[in-house]
GROMACS .gro file of C-alpha atoms in nm:
model
  120
    1GLN     CA    1  -0.006   0.006  -0.011
    2VAL     CA    2   0.100   0.363  -0.046
    3GLN     CA    3   0.095   0.658   0.188
    4LEU     CA    4   0.145   1.014   0.105
    5GLU     CA    5   0.226   1.296   0.364
    6GLU     CA    6   0.218   1.670   0.253
    7SER     CA    7   0.406   1.949   0.428
    8GLY     CA    8   0.491   2.320   0.387
    9GLY     CA    9   0.142   2.472   0.366
   10GLY     CA   10   0.085   2.793   0.545
   11LEU     CA   11   0.001   3.163   0.533
   12VAL     CA   12   0.169   3.387   0.287
   13GLN     CA   13   0.131   3.752   0.141
   14PRO     CA   14   0.043   3.805  -0.223
   15GLY     CA   15   0.374   3.794  -0.418
   16GLY     CA   16   0.541   3.557  -0.193
   17SER     CA   17   0.651   3.207  -0.211
   18LEU     CA   18   0.607   2.873  -0.058
   19ARG     CA   19   0.743   2.525  -0.116
   20LEU     CA   20   0.524   2.212  -0.061
   21SER     CA   21   0.678   1.863  -0.007
   22CYS     CA   22   0.516   1.521  -0.034
   23ALA     CA   23   0.686   1.199   0.091
   24ALA     CA   24   0.567   0.878  -0.051
   25SER     CA   25   0.608   0.558   0.118
   26GLY     CA   26   0.493   0.196   0.068
   27ARG     CA   27   0.444   0.005  -0.254
   28ILE     CA   28   0.582   0.257  -0.509
   29LEU     CA   29   0.634   0.130  -0.860
   30SER     CA   30   0.941   0.254  -1.094
   31ILE     CA   31   0.698   0.382  -1.351
   32ASN     CA   32   0.450   0.642  -1.192
   33VAL     CA   33   0.331   0.984  -1.196
   34MET     CA   34   0.318   1.217  -0.896
   35GLY     CA   35   0.154   1.554  -0.886
   36TRP     CA   36  -0.035   1.817  -0.698
   37TYR     CA   37  -0.403   1.897  -0.702
   38ARG     CA   38  -0.600   2.173  -0.524
   39GLN     CA   39  -0.952   2.242  -0.407
   40ALA     CA   40  -1.049   2.611  -0.338
   41PRO     CA   41  -1.371   2.678  -0.140
   42GLY     CA   42  -1.676   2.629  -0.341
   43LYS     CA   43  -1.474   2.478  -0.634
   44GLU     CA   44  -1.403   2.126  -0.765
   45ARG     CA   45  -1.053   1.987  -0.702
   46GLU     CA   46  -0.816   2.076  -0.991
   47LEU     CA   47  -0.493   1.969  -1.151
   48VAL     CA   48  -0.206   2.186  -1.050
   49ALA     CA   49   0.101   1.998  -1.200
   50THR     CA   50   0.231   1.652  -1.249
   51ILE     CA   51   0.562   1.495  -1.317
   52THR     CA   52   0.635   1.151  -1.456
   53SER     CA   53   0.912   0.917  -1.321
   54ALA     CA   54   1.101   1.030  -1.634
   55ASN     CA   55   1.073   1.393  -1.519
   56ARG     CA   56   0.832   1.524  -1.774
   57SER     CA   57   0.623   1.782  -1.627
   58ASN     CA   58   0.269   1.939  -1.702
   59TYR     CA   59   0.107   2.241  -1.538
   60ALA     CA   60  -0.239   2.395  -1.529
   61ASP     CA   61  -0.252   2.720  -1.741
   62SER     CA   62  -0.329   2.917  -1.406
   63VAL     CA   63   0.028   2.845  -1.265
   64LYS     CA   64   0.237   2.831  -1.565
   65GLY     CA   65   0.562   3.039  -1.524
   66ARG     CA   66   0.483   3.068  -1.153
   67PHE     CA   67   0.493   2.715  -1.004
   68MET     CA   68   0.755   2.457  -1.051
   69ILE     CA   69   0.730   2.087  -0.967
   70SER     CA   70   1.018   1.855  -0.925
   71ARG     CA   71   1.088   1.513  -0.772
   72GLU     CA   72   1.363   1.280  -0.609
   73ASN     CA   73   1.299   0.949  -0.753
   74ALA     CA   74   1.540   0.763  -0.510
   75GLU     CA   75   1.339   0.903  -0.204
   76ASN     CA   76   0.991   0.911  -0.375
   77THR     CA   77   0.948   1.272  -0.286
   78VAL     CA   78   0.778   1.547  -0.489
   79TYR     CA   79   0.803   1.926  -0.439
   80LEU     CA   80   0.588   2.232  -0.561
   81GLN     CA   81   0.784   2.553  -0.566
   82MET     CA   82   0.514   2.828  -0.562
   83ASN     CA   83   0.633   3.188  -0.668
   84SER     CA   84   0.435   3.514  -0.725
   85LEU     CA   85   0.144   3.374  -0.519
   86LYS     CA   86  -0.193   3.529  -0.584
   87PRO     CA   87  -0.523   3.530  -0.342
   88GLU     CA   88  -0.675   3.301  -0.573
   89ASP     CA   89  -0.407   3.028  -0.504
   90THR     CA   90  -0.570   2.986  -0.191
   91ALA     CA   91  -0.675   2.613  -0.157
   92ILE     CA   92  -0.602   2.289   0.013
   93TYR     CA   93  -0.326   2.138  -0.182
   94TYR     CA   94  -0.319   1.735  -0.223
   95CYS     CA   95  -0.033   1.530  -0.326
   96ASN     CA   96  -0.108   1.237  -0.579
   97LEU     CA   97   0.062   0.929  -0.682
   98ASN     CA   98  -0.039   0.703  -0.976
   99ASN     CA   99   0.132   0.365  -1.001
  100GLN     CA  100   0.167   0.228  -1.357
  101ILE     CA  101   0.117  -0.143  -1.347
  102TYR     CA  102   0.153  -0.421  -1.612
  103ALA     CA  103  -0.158  -0.486  -1.855
  104GLY     CA  104  -0.248  -0.120  -1.852
  105ILE     CA  105  -0.361  -0.122  -1.476
  106SER     CA  106  -0.293   0.186  -1.263
  107HIS     CA  107  -0.362   0.263  -0.897
  108THR     CA  108  -0.401   0.619  -0.772
  109TYR     CA  109  -0.348   0.729  -0.416
  110TRP     CA  110  -0.401   1.085  -0.228
  111GLY     CA  111  -0.257   1.271   0.068
  112GLN     CA  112  -0.467   1.428   0.337
  113GLY     CA  113  -0.399   1.782   0.192
  114THR     CA  114  -0.218   2.081   0.328
  115GLN     CA  115  -0.371   2.446   0.351
  116VAL     CA  116  -0.227   2.713   0.153
  117THR     CA  117  -0.372   3.079   0.224
  118VAL     CA  118  -0.255   3.389   0.043
  119SER     CA  119  -0.383   3.698   0.191
  120SER     CA  120  -0.268   4.039   0.310
   0.00000   0.00000   0.00000
């Protein structure tokens, strides 16, 4: 089984920066995708960024140029560097892991979430 634990959330002023971390443990396969999703009050959970085990990354249009996702495969840890933060970035941020298994099978796992609040 897989467990994900996020850290690094908090309160920051507009224009500031935060760095989120997610440590994965358990049954983690060599071919996988890790990522960050967020859910703001009154909105559905949305993709923020993903990164594959081959270090290919993808970003939502709303965060391109401001956020950067990275990972350390040997430790199964993913990071999200968030710069130029805006109030609309306020949300609970969730770490995600998708294990790629033989025969086209995949399993997905979620962390418990960490709160990010951008306010003056």
